[in-house]
Amino acid sequence: MRWNDTLIPTLRDDPSDAETNSHRFMLRAGLIRQLAAGVYSYLPLGLRVLRNVERIIREEMDNAGAVEALLPSLHPAELWQRSGRWDAYGDELMRLKDRHGRPFALGATHEEAITSLVGDEVKSYKKLPLTLYQIQTKFRDERRPRYGLMRGREFIMKDAYSFDASAEGLDRSYKRMYDAYAAIFARCGLTFRAVEADSGSIGGTDTHEFMALSDVGEDTIVHCRGCGYAANMELAVSLGGEGSPSPAGAADSGEGAPPVVREIETPNVRTIAELTRFLGVESRRIVKSIALVADGRPVVALVRGDRELNETKLKRLLGADSLDMMTETDVAEKLGSVAGYIGPVGLPGNVAIAADEEIRGMPHAVVGAGAADRHRTGVRPERDFRVDVWGDIRSAAEGDRCTRCGEPLSFDKGIEIGHVFKLGTKYSDSMRATFLDDTGRSLPYVMGCYGIGVSRLVAAVVEQHCDDAGIVWPAELSPYRVHLIVIQKKDPVQAELAEKLYRDLRRSGVDVLFDDRDERAGAKFADADLIGLPIRVTVGKRAADGIVECRLRSEPDSFELEAGKLYDFVRNA
Ligand code: ATP
Ligand code: MG
């Protein structure tokens, strides 16, 4: 492709709104342009990368026995009402009406559409297992679209759905998809980790997220080098560092007598840090009380002062679908308490108290007293306040150890590029999608769903494969293989050699981008670095001797090569 014939609007300067490397380089290299918040056009170079990713995905999906289909983006509301998600999905679902006023949604995901299709068309166990996939645009009205393709409101997803006759069958389908995902991400050149993930309100069943390791990732992943345990922070379990967990009631600071509860003045002391300083106690001697509303019910969650409440774990422990922080007004009305000074002692009976296991062993604790500028000391769990439900509701933290092998855990940031999920019969039950087994019984399909953020994956690849000057494409994803530059287009010797190389390479099946612009050499080199094709070939002064200059984008140095040997070099590079 000749530069002059295509559209590669490179930018010299960083766009002011692009915070991450992938976002700014994809804009600067002319791969994408924004049309609205979280809505992007793919320009010719960007589209070529996307097509490469899609090709890899199709190959690996087909290898794994999945079959491609394409479902509509426009879904009648009735479809989503049947699964109950028309209401449950919330504001992320883009909704619209047709000319007759009938409600529709733009597909955010396709469990409903596929379950309805397969429910109508597959009636017998003989057609199972069946895995269908598609590569398609999804719409989600994200609260915070950001980082370019990383979190869009319109984005490209590969989604697959497996249908099996039994749970064992689902295990096999799941494993095949899991392995295919690992192969896809490896071929895309990603450093990634598969981690155990939260299965949300479906609960109980397997789910893994594939995370590309990156500092700009929104997820935190917990990993044990000792045994390989890896989980999303949302559900990662851990053993506390020193001093925890301690046996119930143990006196850990030498005092033998039971603690006495005292109410003390703590003027303007609200946060754990302020309390630690004011009282001179360690934060792990304090119990933090967090007021929330779970499915409309008031809840106070208790974690140690040096811990963070993990809302995903709490939701799971309570079996709640929704969890929100309580407003200050509700704190006053429902708890009879002052925000900033909430404590577990004497809470009204209708307030559920959920406590983290680490609190159980605290011999005495400092807690809020419910009134402004007051705390209580010497408080002992289950003597001085009730706990309705105990569980692990804290987030794992630096210094914690692995529950399986005791080794220290490490923490990394990750970008979720894929997600595999055992749905079980959630959708086939709610949508009454059944098949007949070999004895003629009608049974719901046992389903799995499997997603890859295709456009997000491209951003993750750029995030992992760039330097100060621009992108460094892994070979399989690069929009072209060779970046051909002619220094002096007006010099007939240079022009002729460059034209010949362009022709010959293309004839040999090599994808070439030929920068035939009347631009300064410096600008062409800068653009070549920015765009990041694996091999740069420059035709310059030594064209008369049949010599060109080559550089691999991943290497700092260039070298000279006889033009006649270029094809062999490109083939083997
Ligand atoms: P997230 O937690 O990032 O919002 P999700 O759990 O909503 O992701 P899924 O519904 O599992 O995502 O979608 C499958 C895949 O689609 C994700 O693993 C991710 O790679 C991608 N994806 C999800 N939302 C977006 C988005 N707004 N923009 C781009 N890719 C997305
Ligand atoms: Mg999401």
Coordinates of C-alpha atoms and ligand atoms in Angstrom, one line a residue:
M1 CA 0.0 0.0 0.0
R2 CA 1.3 3.5 -0.9
W3 CA 1.0 6.0 1.9
N4 CA -0.3 8.6 -0.6
D5 CA -3.2 6.2 -1.5
T6 CA -4.4 5.4 2.0
L7 CA -5.3 7.4 5.1
I8 CA -2.8 7.5 7.9
P9 CA -3.2 10.8 9.7
T10 CA -0.3 10.6 12.1
L11 CA 0.0 13.2 14.8
R12 CA 3.3 14.7 16.0
D13 CA 2.0 15.7 19.4
D14 CA 0.2 13.8 22.1
P15 CA -3.5 14.4 22.2
S16 CA -4.3 16.1 25.5
D17 CA -7.0 13.7 26.5
A18 CA -5.1 10.5 26.0
E19 CA -3.7 9.2 29.3
T20 CA -2.4 5.8 28.4
N21 CA 0.3 4.8 25.9
S22 CA -2.1 2.7 23.9
H23 CA -4.7 5.5 23.6
R24 CA -2.1 8.1 22.6
F25 CA -0.2 5.9 20.2
M26 CA -3.3 4.6 18.5
L27 CA -4.5 8.2 18.0
R28 CA -1.0 9.4 16.9
A29 CA -0.3 6.5 14.6
G30 CA -3.7 7.2 12.9
L31 CA -5.3 3.9 13.8
I32 CA -8.4 5.2 15.4
R33 CA -10.4 8.4 15.8
Q34 CA -13.1 9.2 18.3
L35 CA -16.6 10.0 17.1
A36 CA -18.2 10.4 20.5
A37 CA -17.2 9.4 24.1
G38 CA -16.3 5.7 23.9
V39 CA -17.2 5.5 20.2
Y40 CA -14.3 5.1 17.7
S41 CA -13.7 4.8 14.0
Y42 CA -11.1 2.3 12.9
L43 CA -8.9 3.8 10.2
P44 CA -7.3 1.7 7.5
L45 CA -4.2 0.8 9.7
G46 CA -6.3 0.1 12.8
L47 CA -8.7 -2.1 10.8
R48 CA -5.8 -4.2 9.5
V49 CA -4.7 -4.9 13.1
L50 CA -8.3 -5.7 14.0
R51 CA -8.6 -8.1 11.1
N52 CA -5.4 -9.9 12.2
V53 CA -6.7 -10.4 15.7
E54 CA -10.0 -11.7 14.2
R55 CA -8.1 -14.1 12.0
I56 CA -6.3 -15.6 14.9
I57 CA -9.5 -15.8 16.9
R58 CA -11.3 -17.5 14.1
E59 CA -8.5 -20.0 13.6
E60 CA -8.4 -21.0 17.2
M61 CA -12.1 -21.0 17.7
D62 CA -12.5 -23.2 14.6
N63 CA -9.7 -25.5 15.9
A64 CA -11.6 -25.8 19.2
G65 CA -14.7 -27.0 17.4
A66 CA -16.7 -23.8 17.7
V67 CA -18.8 -22.6 14.7
E68 CA -19.2 -19.0 13.6
A69 CA -22.6 -17.4 13.3
L70 CA -23.8 -13.8 13.3
L71 CA -26.7 -12.6 15.4
P72 CA -28.5 -9.2 15.3
S73 CA -27.5 -6.2 17.3
L74 CA -31.1 -5.0 17.5
H75 CA -33.0 -7.0 20.1
P76 CA -36.7 -6.7 20.9
A77 CA -37.2 -5.8 24.6
E78 CA -39.4 -8.9 24.9
L79 CA -36.3 -11.1 24.4
W80 CA -34.6 -9.5 27.4
Q81 CA -37.8 -9.5 29.4
R82 CA -37.9 -13.3 29.1
S83 CA -34.6 -13.7 30.9
G84 CA -35.5 -11.0 33.4
R85 CA -32.5 -8.8 32.3
W86 CA -34.6 -6.0 30.7
D87 CA -34.8 -4.7 34.3
A88 CA -31.8 -6.3 35.9
Y89 CA -29.2 -5.0 33.3
G90 CA -29.7 -1.4 34.3
D91 CA -28.5 1.7 32.5
E92 CA -25.6 0.0 30.6
L93 CA -28.2 -1.4 28.2
M94 CA -28.7 1.0 25.3
R95 CA -32.5 1.2 24.7
L96 CA -34.5 2.7 21.9
K97 CA -37.9 2.6 20.3
D98 CA -39.0 1.8 16.8
R99 CA -41.5 4.0 14.8
H100 CA -44.4 2.1 16.4
G101 CA -43.1 2.9 19.9
R102 CA -42.0 -0.7 20.5
P103 CA -39.0 -1.0 22.8
F104 CA -35.7 -2.5 21.7
A105 CA -32.1 -2.8 23.0
L106 CA -28.8 -2.7 21.3
G107 CA -27.0 -6.0 22.1
A108 CA -24.7 -5.6 25.0
T109 CA -24.2 -9.4 25.1
H110 CA -26.0 -12.2 23.4
E111 CA -27.1 -14.9 26.0
E112 CA -30.7 -14.1 25.3
A113 CA -30.5 -14.0 21.5
I114 CA -28.5 -17.3 21.3
T115 CA -30.6 -19.2 23.9
S116 CA -33.7 -18.2 22.0
L117 CA -32.2 -19.3 18.7
V118 CA -30.8 -22.6 19.9
G119 CA -34.0 -23.3 21.9
D120 CA -36.0 -23.0 18.7
E121 CA -33.6 -25.0 16.5
V122 CA -32.0 -27.7 18.6
K123 CA -34.4 -30.2 20.0
S124 CA -32.4 -33.3 20.5
Y125 CA -29.4 -34.4 22.5
K126 CA -28.0 -35.7 19.2
K127 CA -27.1 -32.2 18.2
L128 CA -25.2 -31.5 21.4
P129 CA -22.6 -30.4 22.2
L130 CA -22.8 -27.2 20.2
T131 CA -20.6 -24.1 20.5
L132 CA -21.5 -21.1 18.4
Y133 CA -19.4 -17.9 18.2
Q134 CA -19.6 -14.5 16.6
I135 CA -17.4 -11.5 16.2
Q136 CA -19.6 -8.5 16.5
T137 CA -20.1 -4.9 17.7
K138 CA -21.5 -4.6 21.2
F139 CA -23.1 -1.6 22.8
R140 CA -22.9 -0.7 26.5
D141 CA -23.6 2.6 27.9
E142 CA -20.6 2.5 30.3
R143 CA -20.6 5.0 33.1
R144 CA -16.9 5.9 32.4
P145 CA -15.8 5.1 28.9
R146 CA -12.0 5.7 28.8
Y147 CA -8.6 4.9 27.5
G148 CA -9.6 4.8 23.9
L149 CA -10.5 1.3 22.9
M150 CA -10.0 0.0 26.4
R151 CA -13.5 0.8 27.6
G152 CA -15.8 1.8 24.8
R153 CA -19.5 2.2 24.6
E154 CA -19.5 0.6 21.2
F155 CA -16.8 -2.1 20.9
I156 CA -16.0 -5.3 19.2
M157 CA -16.4 -8.6 21.0
K158 CA -16.0 -12.2 20.2
D159 CA -18.6 -14.1 22.1
A160 CA -19.1 -17.8 22.1
Y161 CA -21.8 -19.9 23.8
S162 CA -21.7 -23.6 24.4
F163 CA -24.7 -25.9 24.8
D164 CA -24.3 -29.3 26.4
A165 CA -26.5 -32.0 27.7
S166 CA -24.8 -32.3 31.1
A167 CA -22.5 -30.6 33.6
E168 CA -19.7 -33.0 32.5
G169 CA -20.2 -31.9 28.9
L170 CA -20.0 -28.3 30.0
D171 CA -16.7 -29.0 31.8
R172 CA -15.3 -30.3 28.5
S173 CA -16.6 -27.4 26.4
Y174 CA -15.3 -24.9 29.0
K175 CA -11.8 -26.5 29.0
R176 CA -11.7 -26.3 25.2
M177 CA -12.5 -22.6 25.2
Y178 CA -10.1 -22.0 28.0
D179 CA -7.3 -23.6 26.1
A180 CA -8.3 -21.8 22.9
Y181 CA -8.1 -18.5 24.7
A182 CA -4.7 -19.2 26.1
A183 CA -3.6 -20.0 22.5
I184 CA -5.1 -16.8 21.1
F185 CA -3.5 -14.5 23.6
A186 CA -0.1 -16.1 23.2
R187 CA -0.3 -15.7 19.5
C188 CA -1.2 -12.0 20.0
G189 CA 2.0 -11.6 21.9
L190 CA 0.4 -10.9 25.2
T191 CA 1.8 -11.5 28.6
F192 CA -1.3 -12.6 30.4
R193 CA -2.6 -14.6 33.3
A194 CA -5.8 -16.6 33.7
V195 CA -7.3 -15.9 37.1
E196 CA -10.3 -17.1 39.2
A197 CA -13.0 -14.6 39.0
D198 CA -16.3 -13.7 40.7
S199 CA -19.3 -15.4 39.2
G200 CA -21.6 -12.7 40.4
S201 CA -25.2 -13.5 41.2
I202 CA -25.1 -16.8 39.3
G203 CA -22.7 -18.1 42.0
G204 CA -21.0 -21.3 42.6
T205 CA -19.8 -22.2 39.1
D206 CA -16.4 -21.8 37.5
T207 CA -15.3 -18.6 35.9
H208 CA -11.9 -17.3 34.8
E209 CA -10.8 -14.0 33.5
F210 CA -7.8 -13.6 31.2
M211 CA -5.8 -10.6 32.3
A212 CA -3.1 -8.9 30.2
L213 CA -0.6 -7.6 32.8
S214 CA -0.3 -3.8 32.6
D215 CA 0.0 -0.9 35.0
V216 CA -3.0 0.7 33.4
G217 CA -5.3 -2.3 34.1
E218 CA -8.4 -1.6 36.1
D219 CA -8.3 -5.0 37.9
T220 CA -5.9 -6.1 40.6
I221 CA -4.8 -9.7 40.4
V222 CA -3.4 -11.7 43.2
H223 CA -0.9 -14.3 42.4
C224 CA 1.2 -16.9 44.3
R225 CA 4.5 -17.8 42.8
G226 CA 4.7 -20.8 45.1
C227 CA 1.7 -22.7 43.9
G228 CA 0.3 -20.7 41.0
Y229 CA -2.9 -19.6 42.7
A230 CA -4.2 -16.6 40.8
A231 CA -7.4 -14.8 41.4
N232 CA -9.1 -11.4 40.8
M233 CA -8.8 -9.2 43.9
E234 CA -12.6 -9.3 43.9
L235 CA -12.5 -12.8 45.4
A236 CA -8.9 -13.6 46.2
V237 CA -8.4 -15.3 49.5
S238 CA -5.4 -14.8 51.7
L239 CA -3.9 -15.3 55.1
G240 CA -3.1 -12.1 57.1
G241 CA 0.4 -11.1 57.7
E242 CA 1.8 -11.0 61.3
G243 CA -0.7 -11.1 64.1
S244 CA -3.5 -12.6 62.2
P245 CA -5.5 -14.7 62.4
S246 CA -5.3 -15.1 66.1
P247 CA -7.4 -17.6 68.1
A248 CA -10.7 -16.3 69.5
G249 CA -10.3 -14.4 72.7
A250 CA -6.6 -14.8 72.9
A251 CA -4.9 -12.1 74.9
D252 CA -2.3 -10.9 72.5
S253 CA -0.7 -8.0 74.4
G254 CA -0.3 -9.7 77.7
E255 CA -3.4 -8.5 79.6
G256 CA -5.2 -11.3 81.3
A257 CA -8.3 -9.5 82.6
P258 CA -11.3 -9.1 80.2
P259 CA -11.3 -5.6 78.6
V260 CA -13.6 -3.0 80.0
V261 CA -15.6 -0.9 77.5
R262 CA -14.9 2.8 77.8
E263 CA -16.5 5.6 75.8
I264 CA -13.9 8.3 75.0
E265 CA -13.9 11.8 73.5
T266 CA -12.3 11.9 70.0
P267 CA -12.9 15.4 68.7
N268 CA -12.8 15.6 64.9
V269 CA -11.3 12.2 64.6
R270 CA -13.0 10.4 61.8
T271 CA -10.7 8.3 59.8
I272 CA -8.7 5.3 60.8
A273 CA -5.4 7.2 60.3
E274 CA -6.6 10.1 62.5
L275 CA -7.7 7.6 65.2
T276 CA -4.4 5.7 65.1
R277 CA -2.6 9.0 65.6
F278 CA -5.0 10.3 68.3
L279 CA -5.0 7.1 70.4
G280 CA -1.6 5.8 69.6
V281 CA -3.0 2.4 68.7
E282 CA -2.2 0.3 65.7
S283 CA -4.9 0.3 63.0
R284 CA -5.4 -3.4 63.4
R285 CA -6.7 -2.8 66.9
I286 CA -9.6 -0.8 65.4
V287 CA -12.8 -2.1 63.8
K288 CA -14.0 -0.2 60.9
S289 CA -17.8 -0.1 60.5
I290 CA -19.2 0.6 57.0
A291 CA -22.8 1.3 56.5
L292 CA -24.4 -0.1 53.3
V293 CA -27.7 -1.0 51.8
A294 CA -27.9 -4.5 50.3
D295 CA -31.0 -5.1 48.2
G296 CA -32.8 -2.4 50.2
R297 CA -31.8 -3.7 53.6
P298 CA -29.5 -1.8 56.0
V299 CA -26.2 -3.6 56.7
V300 CA -23.1 -2.7 58.7
A301 CA -19.9 -4.4 57.6
L302 CA -17.0 -4.7 59.9
V303 CA -13.4 -5.1 58.9
R304 CA -10.2 -4.5 60.8
G305 CA -8.8 -1.0 60.6
D306 CA -5.9 -2.0 58.5
R307 CA -8.1 -3.8 55.9
E308 CA -10.3 -2.7 53.1
L309 CA -13.9 -4.0 52.7
N310 CA -14.3 -6.1 49.6
E311 CA -17.7 -5.3 48.3
T312 CA -17.8 -8.3 45.9
K313 CA -17.2 -10.7 48.7
L314 CA -19.7 -9.0 50.9
K315 CA -22.4 -9.2 48.2
R316 CA -21.7 -12.9 47.8
L317 CA -21.8 -13.5 51.6
L318 CA -25.2 -11.7 51.8
G319 CA -26.5 -13.2 48.5
A320 CA -27.3 -9.7 47.5
D321 CA -27.8 -8.4 43.9
S322 CA -27.1 -4.8 44.8
L323 CA -24.9 -3.1 47.3
D324 CA -24.6 0.7 47.8
M325 CA -23.1 2.9 50.4
M326 CA -25.7 4.3 52.9
T327 CA -26.4 8.0 52.6
E328 CA -25.7 10.2 55.7
T329 CA -29.4 10.8 56.1
D330 CA -30.0 7.0 56.2
V331 CA -27.1 6.6 58.7
A332 CA -28.9 8.9 61.0
E333 CA -32.4 7.5 60.4
K334 CA -31.7 3.8 60.1
L335 CA -28.7 3.4 62.4
G336 CA -29.4 6.3 64.7
S337 CA -25.7 7.1 64.2
V338 CA -23.5 9.9 62.9
A339 CA -21.5 9.2 59.8
G340 CA -17.8 8.9 60.5
Y341 CA -18.5 7.5 64.0
I342 CA -20.5 4.4 63.2
G343 CA -19.9 1.5 65.5
P344 CA -21.4 -2.0 66.0
V345 CA -22.4 -1.7 69.6
G346 CA -26.2 -1.2 70.2
L347 CA -27.3 -1.1 66.5
P348 CA -31.0 -1.5 65.9
G349 CA -32.1 -5.2 65.5
N350 CA -33.1 -4.8 61.9
V351 CA -29.6 -3.8 60.8
A352 CA -27.7 -6.9 59.6
I353 CA -24.1 -7.0 60.9
A354 CA -21.6 -8.8 58.7
A355 CA -18.1 -9.2 60.1
D356 CA -14.8 -10.2 58.7
E357 CA -13.3 -13.4 60.2
E358 CA -10.2 -11.5 61.3
I359 CA -12.4 -9.6 63.8
R360 CA -13.4 -12.7 65.6
G361 CA -10.1 -13.1 67.3
M362 CA -9.7 -9.5 68.4
P363 CA -9.3 -9.5 72.2
H364 CA -10.4 -5.9 72.4
A365 CA -11.1 -3.3 69.8
V366 CA -11.6 0.4 69.2
V367 CA -15.0 1.1 67.5
G368 CA -17.1 4.2 66.7
A369 CA -19.6 5.1 69.4
G370 CA -22.3 6.2 67.0
A371 CA -22.2 9.8 68.3
A372 CA -20.2 12.6 67.0
D373 CA -16.6 12.9 68.3
R374 CA -16.9 9.7 70.3
H375 CA -15.3 6.2 70.2
R376 CA -15.4 3.1 72.4
T377 CA -12.4 1.2 73.5
G378 CA -12.1 -2.3 75.1
V379 CA -14.9 -3.7 72.9
R380 CA -15.0 -7.4 72.4
P381 CA -16.8 -9.0 69.5
E382 CA -19.8 -11.1 70.4
R383 CA -19.6 -10.0 74.0
D384 CA -20.3 -6.3 73.3
F385 CA -22.0 -6.5 69.9
R386 CA -23.8 -9.2 67.9
V387 CA -22.6 -10.5 64.5
D388 CA -25.2 -11.9 62.2
V389 CA -22.9 -13.3 59.6
W390 CA -19.2 -14.0 59.6
G391 CA -17.1 -14.4 56.5
D392 CA -14.1 -13.3 54.5
I393 CA -15.1 -9.8 53.4
R394 CA -11.7 -8.1 53.3
S395 CA -9.5 -7.5 50.3
A396 CA -6.2 -9.4 50.2
A397 CA -3.3 -7.0 50.7
E398 CA 0.4 -6.6 50.3
G399 CA 2.1 -8.8 53.0
D400 CA -0.6 -11.4 52.9
R401 CA 0.2 -15.1 52.3
C402 CA -1.3 -17.8 50.1
T403 CA -4.0 -19.9 51.9
R404 CA -2.8 -22.9 49.9
C405 CA 0.9 -22.9 50.4
G406 CA 1.8 -20.0 52.7
E407 CA 4.0 -18.2 50.3
P408 CA 3.8 -14.4 50.1
L409 CA 1.2 -13.2 47.5
S410 CA 2.1 -10.7 44.8
F411 CA -0.2 -8.1 43.3
D412 CA -0.4 -7.0 39.7
K413 CA -2.6 -4.8 37.6
G414 CA -4.4 -6.5 34.7
I415 CA -6.6 -5.6 31.7
E416 CA -9.4 -8.1 31.4
I417 CA -9.2 -9.2 27.8
G418 CA -11.3 -12.4 28.0
H419 CA -13.7 -14.1 30.2
V420 CA -14.9 -17.7 30.3
F421 CA -18.0 -18.6 32.4
K422 CA -20.0 -21.6 33.2
L423 CA -23.6 -20.4 33.1
G424 CA -25.2 -23.8 33.9
T425 CA -28.9 -23.6 33.3
K426 CA -29.5 -19.9 34.2
Y427 CA -30.7 -18.9 30.8
S428 CA -32.1 -22.2 29.6
D429 CA -34.2 -22.3 32.7
S430 CA -35.5 -18.7 32.6
M431 CA -36.1 -18.8 28.8
R432 CA -37.3 -22.4 28.9
A433 CA -34.9 -23.6 26.3
T434 CA -34.9 -27.4 26.4
F435 CA -33.9 -30.5 24.5
L436 CA -35.0 -34.2 24.7
D437 CA -32.4 -36.6 26.1
D438 CA -32.1 -40.2 24.9
T439 CA -34.9 -41.3 27.1
G440 CA -37.3 -38.6 25.8
R441 CA -37.0 -36.4 28.9
S442 CA -37.1 -32.7 28.4
L443 CA -34.0 -31.0 29.9
P444 CA -32.6 -27.5 29.9
Y445 CA -29.3 -27.0 28.1
V446 CA -26.2 -26.7 30.3
M447 CA -24.5 -23.6 28.9
G448 CA -21.2 -21.7 29.0
C449 CA -20.3 -18.3 27.6
Y450 CA -17.0 -17.0 26.5
G451 CA -16.0 -13.5 25.6
I452 CA -13.0 -11.7 24.2
G453 CA -12.8 -7.9 24.0
V454 CA -11.4 -7.8 20.5
S455 CA -10.9 -4.1 20.3
R456 CA -9.7 -3.9 23.9
L457 CA -7.2 -6.6 23.2
V458 CA -5.6 -4.4 20.5
A459 CA -5.2 -1.7 23.1
A460 CA -3.7 -4.2 25.6
V461 CA -1.2 -5.3 23.0
V462 CA -0.1 -1.8 22.3
E463 CA 0.1 -1.2 26.0
Q464 CA 2.6 -4.1 26.3
H465 CA 4.4 -3.5 23.0
C466 CA 5.5 0.1 22.8
D467 CA 8.5 2.3 23.6
D468 CA 9.0 6.1 23.8
A469 CA 8.8 6.5 20.1
G470 CA 5.6 4.4 19.4
I471 CA 4.2 1.0 18.8
V472 CA 6.3 -2.2 18.3
W473 CA 3.9 -4.6 16.7
P474 CA 4.2 -8.4 17.3
A475 CA 4.6 -9.9 13.9
E476 CA 1.2 -11.6 13.7
L477 CA -0.7 -8.4 14.4
S478 CA 1.3 -5.9 12.5
P479 CA -0.8 -4.0 9.9
Y480 CA 2.0 -4.5 7.3
R481 CA 5.3 -6.4 7.6
V482 CA 7.6 -3.9 5.9
H483 CA 7.8 -0.2 6.1
L484 CA 9.5 1.0 2.9
I485 CA 10.9 4.5 2.9
V486 CA 12.5 6.4 0.0
I487 CA 14.6 9.3 1.2
Q488 CA 14.7 11.4 -2.0
K489 CA 11.7 10.6 -4.1
K490 CA 13.0 13.0 -6.8
D491 CA 16.3 11.1 -7.2
P492 CA 15.5 8.7 -10.1
V493 CA 17.9 6.1 -8.9
Q494 CA 16.3 6.0 -5.4
A495 CA 12.8 6.2 -6.8
E496 CA 13.4 3.4 -9.2
L497 CA 15.0 1.0 -6.7
A498 CA 12.2 1.7 -4.2
E499 CA 9.5 1.1 -6.8
K500 CA 11.2 -2.2 -7.8
L501 CA 11.5 -3.4 -4.2
Y502 CA 7.9 -2.4 -3.5
R503 CA 6.8 -4.4 -6.6
D504 CA 9.0 -7.4 -5.9
L505 CA 8.1 -7.8 -2.2
R506 CA 4.4 -7.5 -2.9
R507 CA 4.7 -10.1 -5.7
S508 CA 6.3 -12.4 -3.2
G509 CA 3.4 -12.0 -0.9
V510 CA 4.9 -9.6 1.6
D511 CA 2.6 -6.8 3.0
V512 CA 4.4 -3.5 2.4
L513 CA 3.6 0.0 3.4
F514 CA 5.5 2.3 1.0
D515 CA 6.0 5.8 2.3
D516 CA 6.1 7.6 -1.0
R517 CA 5.4 11.1 0.4
D518 CA 7.4 14.2 -0.3
E519 CA 8.3 14.5 3.4
R520 CA 11.6 15.1 5.2
A521 CA 13.4 11.8 6.0
G522 CA 13.2 12.7 9.7
A523 CA 9.4 12.9 9.6
K524 CA 9.2 9.6 7.8
F525 CA 11.4 7.9 10.3
A526 CA 9.4 9.3 13.2
D527 CA 6.2 8.0 11.6
A528 CA 7.8 4.6 11.0
D529 CA 8.7 4.4 14.7
L530 CA 5.3 5.5 15.7
I531 CA 3.4 3.0 13.5
G532 CA 5.8 0.3 14.5
L533 CA 5.9 -2.2 11.6
P534 CA 8.5 -4.9 12.3
I535 CA 10.9 -4.2 9.5
R536 CA 11.9 -0.8 8.1
V537 CA 13.7 -0.6 4.8
T538 CA 15.2 2.7 3.6
V539 CA 16.3 3.5 0.1
G540 CA 18.7 6.4 0.3
K541 CA 22.1 7.5 -0.9
R542 CA 23.5 4.0 -1.5
A543 CA 20.7 3.1 -3.9
A544 CA 23.2 3.5 -6.8
D545 CA 25.3 0.6 -5.3
G546 CA 22.1 -1.5 -4.9
I547 CA 22.4 -1.1 -1.1
V548 CA 19.4 -0.4 1.3
E549 CA 19.3 0.2 5.0
C550 CA 17.3 -2.1 7.3
R551 CA 16.2 -1.8 10.8
L552 CA 14.0 -4.1 13.0
R553 CA 11.6 -2.0 15.0
S554 CA 12.5 -4.0 18.1
E555 CA 16.2 -3.3 17.7
P556 CA 18.1 -0.1 18.1
D557 CA 20.6 -0.4 15.3
S558 CA 20.2 -0.4 11.5
F559 CA 22.4 -2.2 9.0
E560 CA 23.1 -2.2 5.3
L561 CA 21.9 -4.9 3.0
E562 CA 22.1 -5.7 -0.7
A563 CA 18.8 -5.0 -2.3
G564 CA 18.8 -8.5 -3.9
K565 CA 19.0 -10.1 -0.5
L566 CA 16.0 -8.2 1.0
Y567 CA 13.4 -10.8 0.3
D568 CA 15.4 -13.6 2.1
F569 CA 16.0 -11.3 5.0
V570 CA 12.3 -10.3 5.3
R571 CA 11.3 -13.9 5.1
N572 CA 13.6 -15.0 7.9
A573 CA 13.4 -12.0 10.1
Ligands
ATP1 P1 -15.5 -5.1 32.6 O1 -15.4 -5.7 34.0 O2 -14.1 -4.7 32.0 O3 -16.6 -4.1 32.4 P2 -17.2 -7.2 31.8 O4 -17.1 -8.2 32.9 O5 -18.4 -6.3 31.7 O6 -15.8 -6.4 31.7 P3 -17.9 -9.3 29.8 O7 -19.3 -9.0 29.9 O8 -17.3 -10.5 30.4 O9 -17.1 -8.0 30.4 O10 -17.4 -9.1 28.3 C1 -16.4 -9.9 27.7 C2 -15.2 -9.2 27.3 O11 -15.5 -8.0 26.6 C3 -14.4 -8.6 28.5 O12 -13.5 -9.6 29.0 C4 -13.6 -7.5 27.9 O13 -12.4 -7.9 27.3 C5 -14.6 -7.0 26.9 N1 -15.3 -5.7 27.3 C6 -16.2 -5.6 28.2 N2 -16.7 -4.3 28.3 C7 -16.0 -3.6 27.4 C8 -15.9 -2.3 27.0 N3 -16.8 -1.4 27.5 N4 -15.1 -1.9 26.0 C9 -14.2 -2.8 25.4 N5 -14.2 -4.1 25.8 C10 -15.0 -4.5 26.7
MG2 MG -18.6 -4.3 32.3

